Amino acid sequence: MSRSPPSLLELPAHSSIKFSAKQLDANGRSSHLSQSGELLANVEKEMGRLLDWAGANGTITQEKQALRNREDPLKADADGRHVELKTFLRSKSDVTHRRAKRRELAESTAVHLPREAVPGRRGLQREVSYLSDMKAAPRQLREVPDSLIPEAFRIMLQSPLPHNLPLFGMGEEAPGWKYNTTSRQWELPIFPSKLPAGRRDVVLLDAWVNDMVLRLQQSAGAMAEHEVLKEAQLLFSIASHELIRQAATQCFERAHLMGKIWWSEMELFQRMLQMRKSENAERARERQKHAEQMEAMLSQACYSYM
């Protein structure tokens, strides 16, 4: 029986969460990501495409800002003064935590955080960062690359009737309801999201990874060790790709850096595998050479005895 993701908040009445794929198939074996055709071969290519997209958007943002500064020097000066004011206010009071809470409240996640009990702020201590924090999402966010998670392993929302409540992501509408004749429920794929910008996307990703690890543990006894390692590598690579997609909706530079770290780690892992293979081959050659030497010594001893 599928496990429900933990800590999901404020689902509609009579609605529930389920994992699309079954824990075990008809033969009692767990489903695996490597069974999804060309997924294994496409991970590195899709990760590279995601990095190119994040890096290009970061460059475009900087170039557009520089162009606006050249076109409107008065606005550039005003922006500079605004930055200086924000820096001064930050040195007077720690606003980072309150800004993070305000951003969470701005997301369409239906999360209600308690109001922070702080004294009234007057004069230079008034926090004005919300003037720049509440900007609309850039147009490029609508072009976030698709997720690598196969359709058979996505998380579904079940409901007796379809609805258009923007429950997940940045106010996404939900036109993809389908009727399941087996469960007699309407189903909507809610993970992965086309625009993964909400806290629920992170919670669902965590639940998805836990569910896939459980599947792998259930079938590890019937698989060879190298197959288990290969499946685990594929799982965490796909999870890293999805996490980078989520980071890109808030900060292109952070997503690009996360992707570069993942890429470097994978290259290091491949080098370690090559070194391990070389060491094993060297030991095999040494054993063979030692066996040949022992055989030659025995032959020589037998010849001398005769």
CSV table of C-alpha atoms in Angstrom, one decimal:
chain,number,residue,atom,x,y,z
A,1,MET,CA,0.0,0.0,0.0
A,2,SER,CA,1.4,3.4,-0.9
A,3,ARG,CA,2.5,5.8,1.8
A,4,SER,CA,1.2,9.4,1.8
A,5,PRO,CA,3.7,12.2,1.9
A,6,PRO,CA,4.1,13.7,5.4
A,7,SER,CA,3.2,17.2,6.5
A,8,LEU,CA,0.9,18.1,3.7
A,9,LEU,CA,-1.3,21.1,4.6
A,10,GLU,CA,-4.9,22.0,4.0
A,11,LEU,CA,-6.0,19.6,1.3
A,12,PRO,CA,-9.6,20.1,0.0
A,13,ALA,CA,-12.3,18.1,1.7
A,14,HIS,CA,-12.5,14.4,0.8
A,15,SER,CA,-9.2,14.7,-1.1
A,16,SER,CA,-6.1,12.6,-0.6
A,17,ILE,CA,-2.6,12.0,-1.9
A,18,LYS,CA,-1.4,8.8,-3.6
A,19,PHE,CA,1.7,7.7,-5.4
A,20,SER,CA,1.0,6.8,-9.0
A,21,ALA,CA,3.1,3.6,-9.2
A,22,LYS,CA,2.3,0.6,-7.1
A,23,GLN,CA,4.7,-0.6,-4.5
A,24,LEU,CA,4.8,-4.2,-5.9
A,25,ASP,CA,3.8,-5.5,-9.3
A,26,ALA,CA,1.9,-8.7,-10.0
A,27,ASN,CA,5.1,-10.8,-9.6
A,28,GLY,CA,5.9,-9.3,-6.2
A,29,ARG,CA,8.7,-7.2,-7.5
A,30,SER,CA,9.0,-3.4,-6.9
A,31,SER,CA,8.9,-0.9,-9.7
A,32,HIS,CA,12.2,0.8,-10.7
A,33,LEU,CA,13.2,4.0,-12.5
A,34,SER,CA,15.6,2.1,-14.7
A,35,GLN,CA,12.6,0.3,-16.3
A,36,SER,CA,11.5,3.6,-17.9
A,37,GLY,CA,13.2,3.3,-21.2
A,38,GLU,CA,15.8,5.9,-22.1
A,39,LEU,CA,15.7,7.7,-18.7
A,40,LEU,CA,19.2,6.5,-17.7
A,41,ALA,CA,20.8,7.8,-20.9
A,42,ASN,CA,19.0,11.1,-20.7
A,43,VAL,CA,19.9,12.2,-17.2
A,44,GLU,CA,23.2,13.8,-18.0
A,45,LYS,CA,21.8,15.4,-21.2
A,46,GLU,CA,18.8,16.9,-19.4
A,47,MET,CA,21.0,18.1,-16.5
A,48,GLY,CA,23.2,19.9,-19.0
A,49,ARG,CA,20.1,21.5,-20.6
A,50,LEU,CA,18.9,22.6,-17.2
A,51,LEU,CA,22.3,24.1,-16.4
A,52,ASP,CA,22.4,26.0,-19.7
A,53,TRP,CA,18.9,27.3,-19.1
A,54,ALA,CA,19.7,28.5,-15.6
A,55,GLY,CA,23.1,30.0,-16.6
A,56,ALA,CA,21.6,31.8,-19.6
A,57,ASN,CA,18.8,33.3,-17.6
A,58,GLY,CA,21.2,34.6,-15.0
A,59,THR,CA,23.3,36.2,-17.7
A,60,ILE,CA,20.2,37.7,-19.3
A,61,THR,CA,19.1,39.2,-16.0
A,62,GLN,CA,22.5,40.8,-15.5
A,63,GLU,CA,22.7,42.1,-19.0
A,64,LYS,CA,19.1,43.6,-18.8
A,65,GLN,CA,20.0,45.3,-15.6
A,66,ALA,CA,23.1,46.8,-17.1
A,67,LEU,CA,21.2,47.9,-20.2
A,68,ARG,CA,18.5,49.6,-18.0
A,69,ASN,CA,21.3,51.4,-16.1
A,70,ARG,CA,22.8,52.7,-19.3
A,71,GLU,CA,19.5,53.8,-20.7
A,72,ASP,CA,18.3,55.5,-17.6
A,73,PRO,CA,21.2,56.8,-15.4
A,74,LEU,CA,18.8,58.6,-13.0
A,75,LYS,CA,17.1,55.2,-12.3
A,76,ALA,CA,20.5,53.6,-11.8
A,77,ASP,CA,21.4,56.3,-9.3
A,78,ALA,CA,18.1,55.7,-7.5
A,79,ASP,CA,18.7,51.9,-7.5
A,80,GLY,CA,22.1,52.5,-6.0
A,81,ARG,CA,20.7,54.7,-3.2
A,82,HIS,CA,18.0,52.1,-2.6
A,83,VAL,CA,20.7,49.4,-2.2
A,84,GLU,CA,22.7,51.6,0.2
A,85,LEU,CA,19.6,52.3,2.2
A,86,LYS,CA,18.8,48.5,2.4
A,87,THR,CA,22.4,47.8,3.5
A,88,PHE,CA,22.2,50.5,6.2
A,89,LEU,CA,18.9,49.2,7.5
A,90,ARG,CA,20.2,45.6,7.5
A,91,SER,CA,23.2,46.8,9.7
A,92,LYS,CA,20.7,48.3,12.2
A,93,SER,CA,18.4,45.4,12.5
A,94,ASP,CA,18.3,41.8,11.4
A,95,VAL,CA,15.6,41.7,8.7
A,96,THR,CA,16.7,38.5,6.9
A,97,HIS,CA,14.5,36.3,9.0
A,98,ARG,CA,11.4,38.5,8.7
A,99,ARG,CA,12.0,38.8,4.9
A,100,ALA,CA,12.1,35.0,4.6
A,101,LYS,CA,8.8,34.8,6.5
A,102,ARG,CA,7.2,37.4,4.3
A,103,ARG,CA,8.3,35.6,1.1
A,104,GLU,CA,6.8,32.3,2.5
A,105,LEU,CA,3.5,34.1,3.1
A,106,ALA,CA,3.6,35.5,-0.4
A,107,GLU,CA,3.8,32.0,-1.9
A,108,SER,CA,0.5,30.3,-2.8
A,109,THR,CA,1.1,27.5,-0.3
A,110,ALA,CA,-1.7,28.2,2.3
A,111,VAL,CA,1.0,28.2,5.0
A,112,HIS,CA,0.0,30.4,8.0
A,113,LEU,CA,3.0,31.4,10.1
A,114,PRO,CA,2.6,33.1,13.5
A,115,ARG,CA,3.0,36.8,13.6
A,116,GLU,CA,6.4,37.8,15.0
A,117,ALA,CA,6.1,39.7,18.3
A,118,VAL,CA,8.4,42.6,17.7
A,119,PRO,CA,8.0,46.3,18.8
A,120,GLY,CA,6.9,48.9,16.3
A,121,ARG,CA,9.6,50.1,13.9
A,122,ARG,CA,10.0,53.8,13.3
A,123,GLY,CA,12.3,56.0,11.3
A,124,LEU,CA,15.4,54.4,10.0
A,125,GLN,CA,14.5,51.0,11.4
A,126,ARG,CA,11.5,50.6,9.2
A,127,GLU,CA,12.0,47.6,7.0
A,128,VAL,CA,11.3,48.5,3.3
A,129,SER,CA,12.8,45.5,1.5
A,130,TYR,CA,9.3,44.3,0.6
A,131,LEU,CA,9.3,47.0,-2.1
A,132,SER,CA,11.7,44.9,-4.1
A,133,ASP,CA,11.0,41.4,-2.8
A,134,MET,CA,7.4,41.3,-4.1
A,135,LYS,CA,8.2,41.5,-7.8
A,136,ALA,CA,6.4,39.2,-10.2
A,137,ALA,CA,8.2,36.1,-11.4
A,138,PRO,CA,10.3,36.7,-14.6
A,139,ARG,CA,8.8,35.5,-17.8
A,140,GLN,CA,11.6,33.0,-18.2
A,141,LEU,CA,10.3,31.0,-15.3
A,142,ARG,CA,7.4,29.9,-17.5
A,143,GLU,CA,10.1,28.1,-19.5
A,144,VAL,CA,11.4,25.8,-16.7
A,145,PRO,CA,12.7,22.6,-18.3
A,146,ASP,CA,10.4,19.6,-17.7
A,147,SER,CA,11.1,17.1,-14.9
A,148,LEU,CA,12.8,13.8,-15.4
A,149,ILE,CA,10.4,11.9,-13.2
A,150,PRO,CA,8.4,9.4,-15.4
A,151,GLU,CA,4.7,9.6,-15.4
A,152,ALA,CA,4.4,6.2,-13.8
A,153,PHE,CA,6.2,7.5,-10.7
A,154,ARG,CA,4.4,10.8,-10.2
A,155,ILE,CA,2.2,11.8,-7.2
A,156,MET,CA,-1.5,12.2,-7.7
A,157,LEU,CA,-4.2,14.1,-5.9
A,158,GLN,CA,-7.5,12.2,-5.6
A,159,SER,CA,-10.8,13.9,-5.3
A,160,PRO,CA,-14.5,12.9,-5.7
A,161,LEU,CA,-14.9,15.9,-8.0
A,162,PRO,CA,-12.4,18.0,-10.0
A,163,HIS,CA,-11.7,21.5,-8.9
A,164,ASN,CA,-9.5,24.4,-10.0
A,165,LEU,CA,-8.0,25.5,-6.7
A,166,PRO,CA,-4.4,26.7,-7.1
A,167,LEU,CA,-3.0,24.3,-4.5
A,168,PHE,CA,0.6,23.8,-5.5
A,169,GLY,CA,3.4,25.8,-7.1
A,170,MET,CA,3.0,29.5,-8.0
A,171,GLY,CA,-0.8,29.6,-8.4
A,172,GLU,CA,-1.0,26.9,-11.1
A,173,GLU,CA,-4.4,26.1,-12.4
A,174,ALA,CA,-5.4,22.4,-12.6
A,175,PRO,CA,-6.9,21.5,-15.9
A,176,GLY,CA,-5.5,17.9,-16.0
A,177,TRP,CA,-8.1,16.0,-14.1
A,178,LYS,CA,-8.7,12.4,-15.2
A,179,TYR,CA,-11.3,9.9,-14.0
A,180,ASN,CA,-10.0,6.6,-12.6
A,181,THR,CA,-12.6,3.9,-13.3
A,182,THR,CA,-10.9,1.6,-10.8
A,183,SER,CA,-11.0,3.9,-7.8
A,184,ARG,CA,-13.9,5.9,-9.0
A,185,GLN,CA,-12.0,9.1,-8.2
A,186,TRP,CA,-10.8,12.0,-10.2
A,187,GLU,CA,-7.0,12.2,-10.2
A,188,LEU,CA,-4.6,15.1,-10.9
A,189,PRO,CA,-0.8,14.9,-11.1
A,190,ILE,CA,0.5,17.4,-8.5
A,191,PHE,CA,4.2,16.4,-8.5
A,192,PRO,CA,6.4,17.3,-10.2
A,193,SER,CA,4.9,20.7,-10.9
A,194,LYS,CA,5.5,22.7,-14.1
A,195,LEU,CA,6.5,25.7,-12.0
A,196,PRO,CA,7.9,24.3,-8.7
A,197,ALA,CA,8.1,27.4,-6.6
A,198,GLY,CA,6.2,26.5,-3.4
A,199,ARG,CA,7.1,24.8,-0.1
A,200,ARG,CA,4.8,21.9,-0.9
A,201,ASP,CA,7.0,21.0,-3.9
A,202,VAL,CA,9.9,20.4,-1.5
A,203,VAL,CA,7.7,18.3,0.8
A,204,LEU,CA,6.5,16.2,-2.1
A,205,LEU,CA,10.0,15.7,-3.4
A,206,ASP,CA,11.1,14.5,0.0
A,207,ALA,CA,8.1,12.1,0.2
A,208,TRP,CA,8.8,10.9,-3.4
A,209,VAL,CA,12.5,10.1,-2.6
A,210,ASN,CA,11.6,8.3,0.6
A,211,ASP,CA,9.0,6.2,-1.3
A,212,MET,CA,11.5,5.3,-4.1
A,213,VAL,CA,14.2,4.4,-1.5
A,214,LEU,CA,11.7,2.1,0.1
A,215,ARG,CA,11.0,0.4,-3.2
A,216,LEU,CA,14.7,-0.1,-3.8
A,217,GLN,CA,15.2,-1.6,-0.3
A,218,GLN,CA,12.3,-4.0,-0.9
A,219,SER,CA,13.8,-5.4,-4.0
A,220,ALA,CA,17.5,-5.1,-3.2
A,221,GLY,CA,17.7,-8.8,-2.2
A,222,ALA,CA,16.7,-9.9,-5.7
A,223,MET,CA,19.1,-7.6,-7.5
A,224,ALA,CA,22.9,-7.7,-8.1
A,225,GLU,CA,24.9,-5.2,-6.1
A,226,HIS,CA,25.9,-3.2,-9.2
A,227,GLU,CA,22.3,-3.0,-10.3
A,228,VAL,CA,21.3,-1.7,-6.8
A,229,LEU,CA,24.0,1.0,-7.0
A,230,LYS,CA,23.1,1.9,-10.5
A,231,GLU,CA,19.4,2.3,-9.5
A,232,ALA,CA,20.3,4.4,-6.5
A,233,GLN,CA,22.6,6.7,-8.6
A,234,LEU,CA,19.8,7.2,-11.1
A,235,LEU,CA,17.3,8.0,-8.3
A,236,PHE,CA,19.4,10.6,-6.6
A,237,SER,CA,20.4,12.1,-9.9
A,238,ILE,CA,16.7,12.6,-10.8
A,239,ALA,CA,16.1,14.0,-7.3
A,240,SER,CA,19.0,16.5,-7.8
A,241,HIS,CA,17.6,17.5,-11.1
A,242,GLU,CA,14.2,18.2,-9.6
A,243,LEU,CA,15.7,20.1,-6.6
A,244,ILE,CA,17.7,22.3,-9.1
A,245,ARG,CA,14.4,23.0,-11.0
A,246,GLN,CA,12.9,24.2,-7.7
A,247,ALA,CA,15.9,26.4,-6.8
A,248,ALA,CA,15.8,28.0,-10.3
A,249,THR,CA,12.4,29.5,-9.7
A,250,GLN,CA,13.9,31.6,-6.9
A,251,CYS,CA,17.5,32.1,-8.0
A,252,PHE,CA,19.1,31.2,-11.3
A,253,GLU,CA,22.6,31.5,-9.9
A,254,ARG,CA,21.9,29.2,-7.0
A,255,ALA,CA,20.5,26.6,-9.3
A,256,HIS,CA,23.4,26.9,-11.7
A,257,LEU,CA,25.9,26.4,-8.8
A,258,MET,CA,24.0,23.4,-7.5
A,259,GLY,CA,24.1,21.8,-11.0
A,260,LYS,CA,27.8,22.4,-11.3
A,261,ILE,CA,28.5,20.8,-7.9
A,262,TRP,CA,26.4,17.8,-8.9
A,263,TRP,CA,28.2,17.5,-12.2
A,264,SER,CA,31.6,17.7,-10.5
A,265,GLU,CA,30.6,15.1,-8.0
A,266,MET,CA,29.5,12.8,-10.8
A,267,GLU,CA,32.8,13.2,-12.6
A,268,LEU,CA,34.7,12.5,-9.4
A,269,PHE,CA,32.5,9.4,-8.8
A,270,GLN,CA,33.3,8.1,-12.4
A,271,ARG,CA,37.0,8.7,-11.8
A,272,MET,CA,36.9,6.7,-8.6
A,273,LEU,CA,35.1,3.9,-10.4
A,274,GLN,CA,37.8,3.9,-13.1
A,275,MET,CA,40.5,3.8,-10.4
A,276,ARG,CA,38.8,0.9,-8.7
A,277,LYS,CA,38.6,-1.0,-11.9
A,278,SER,CA,42.2,-0.3,-12.7
A,279,GLU,CA,43.2,-1.5,-9.2
A,280,ASN,CA,41.2,-4.7,-9.6
A,281,ALA,CA,42.7,-5.4,-13.0
A,282,GLU,CA,46.2,-4.8,-11.6
A,283,ARG,CA,45.6,-7.2,-8.7
A,284,ALA,CA,44.3,-9.8,-11.2
A,285,ARG,CA,47.4,-9.5,-13.2
A,286,GLU,CA,49.6,-9.8,-10.1
A,287,ARG,CA,47.7,-13.0,-9.0
A,288,GLN,CA,48.1,-14.5,-12.5
A,289,LYS,CA,51.8,-13.6,-12.6
A,290,HIS,CA,52.3,-15.1,-9.1
A,291,ALA,CA,50.5,-18.3,-10.1
A,292,GLU,CA,52.7,-18.6,-13.2
A,293,GLN,CA,55.8,-18.1,-11.1
A,294,MET,CA,54.7,-20.8,-8.6
A,295,GLU,CA,53.9,-23.1,-11.5
A,296,ALA,CA,57.4,-22.5,-13.0
A,297,MET,CA,59.1,-23.1,-9.6
A,298,LEU,CA,57.2,-26.4,-9.1
A,299,SER,CA,58.1,-27.5,-12.6
A,300,GLN,CA,61.8,-26.7,-12.0
A,301,ALA,CA,61.7,-28.5,-8.6
A,302,CYS,CA,60.2,-31.6,-10.1
A,303,TYR,CA,62.7,-31.6,-12.9
A,304,SER,CA,65.6,-31.3,-10.5
A,305,TYR,CA,64.3,-34.1,-8.3
A,306,MET,CA,64.0,-36.4,-11.3
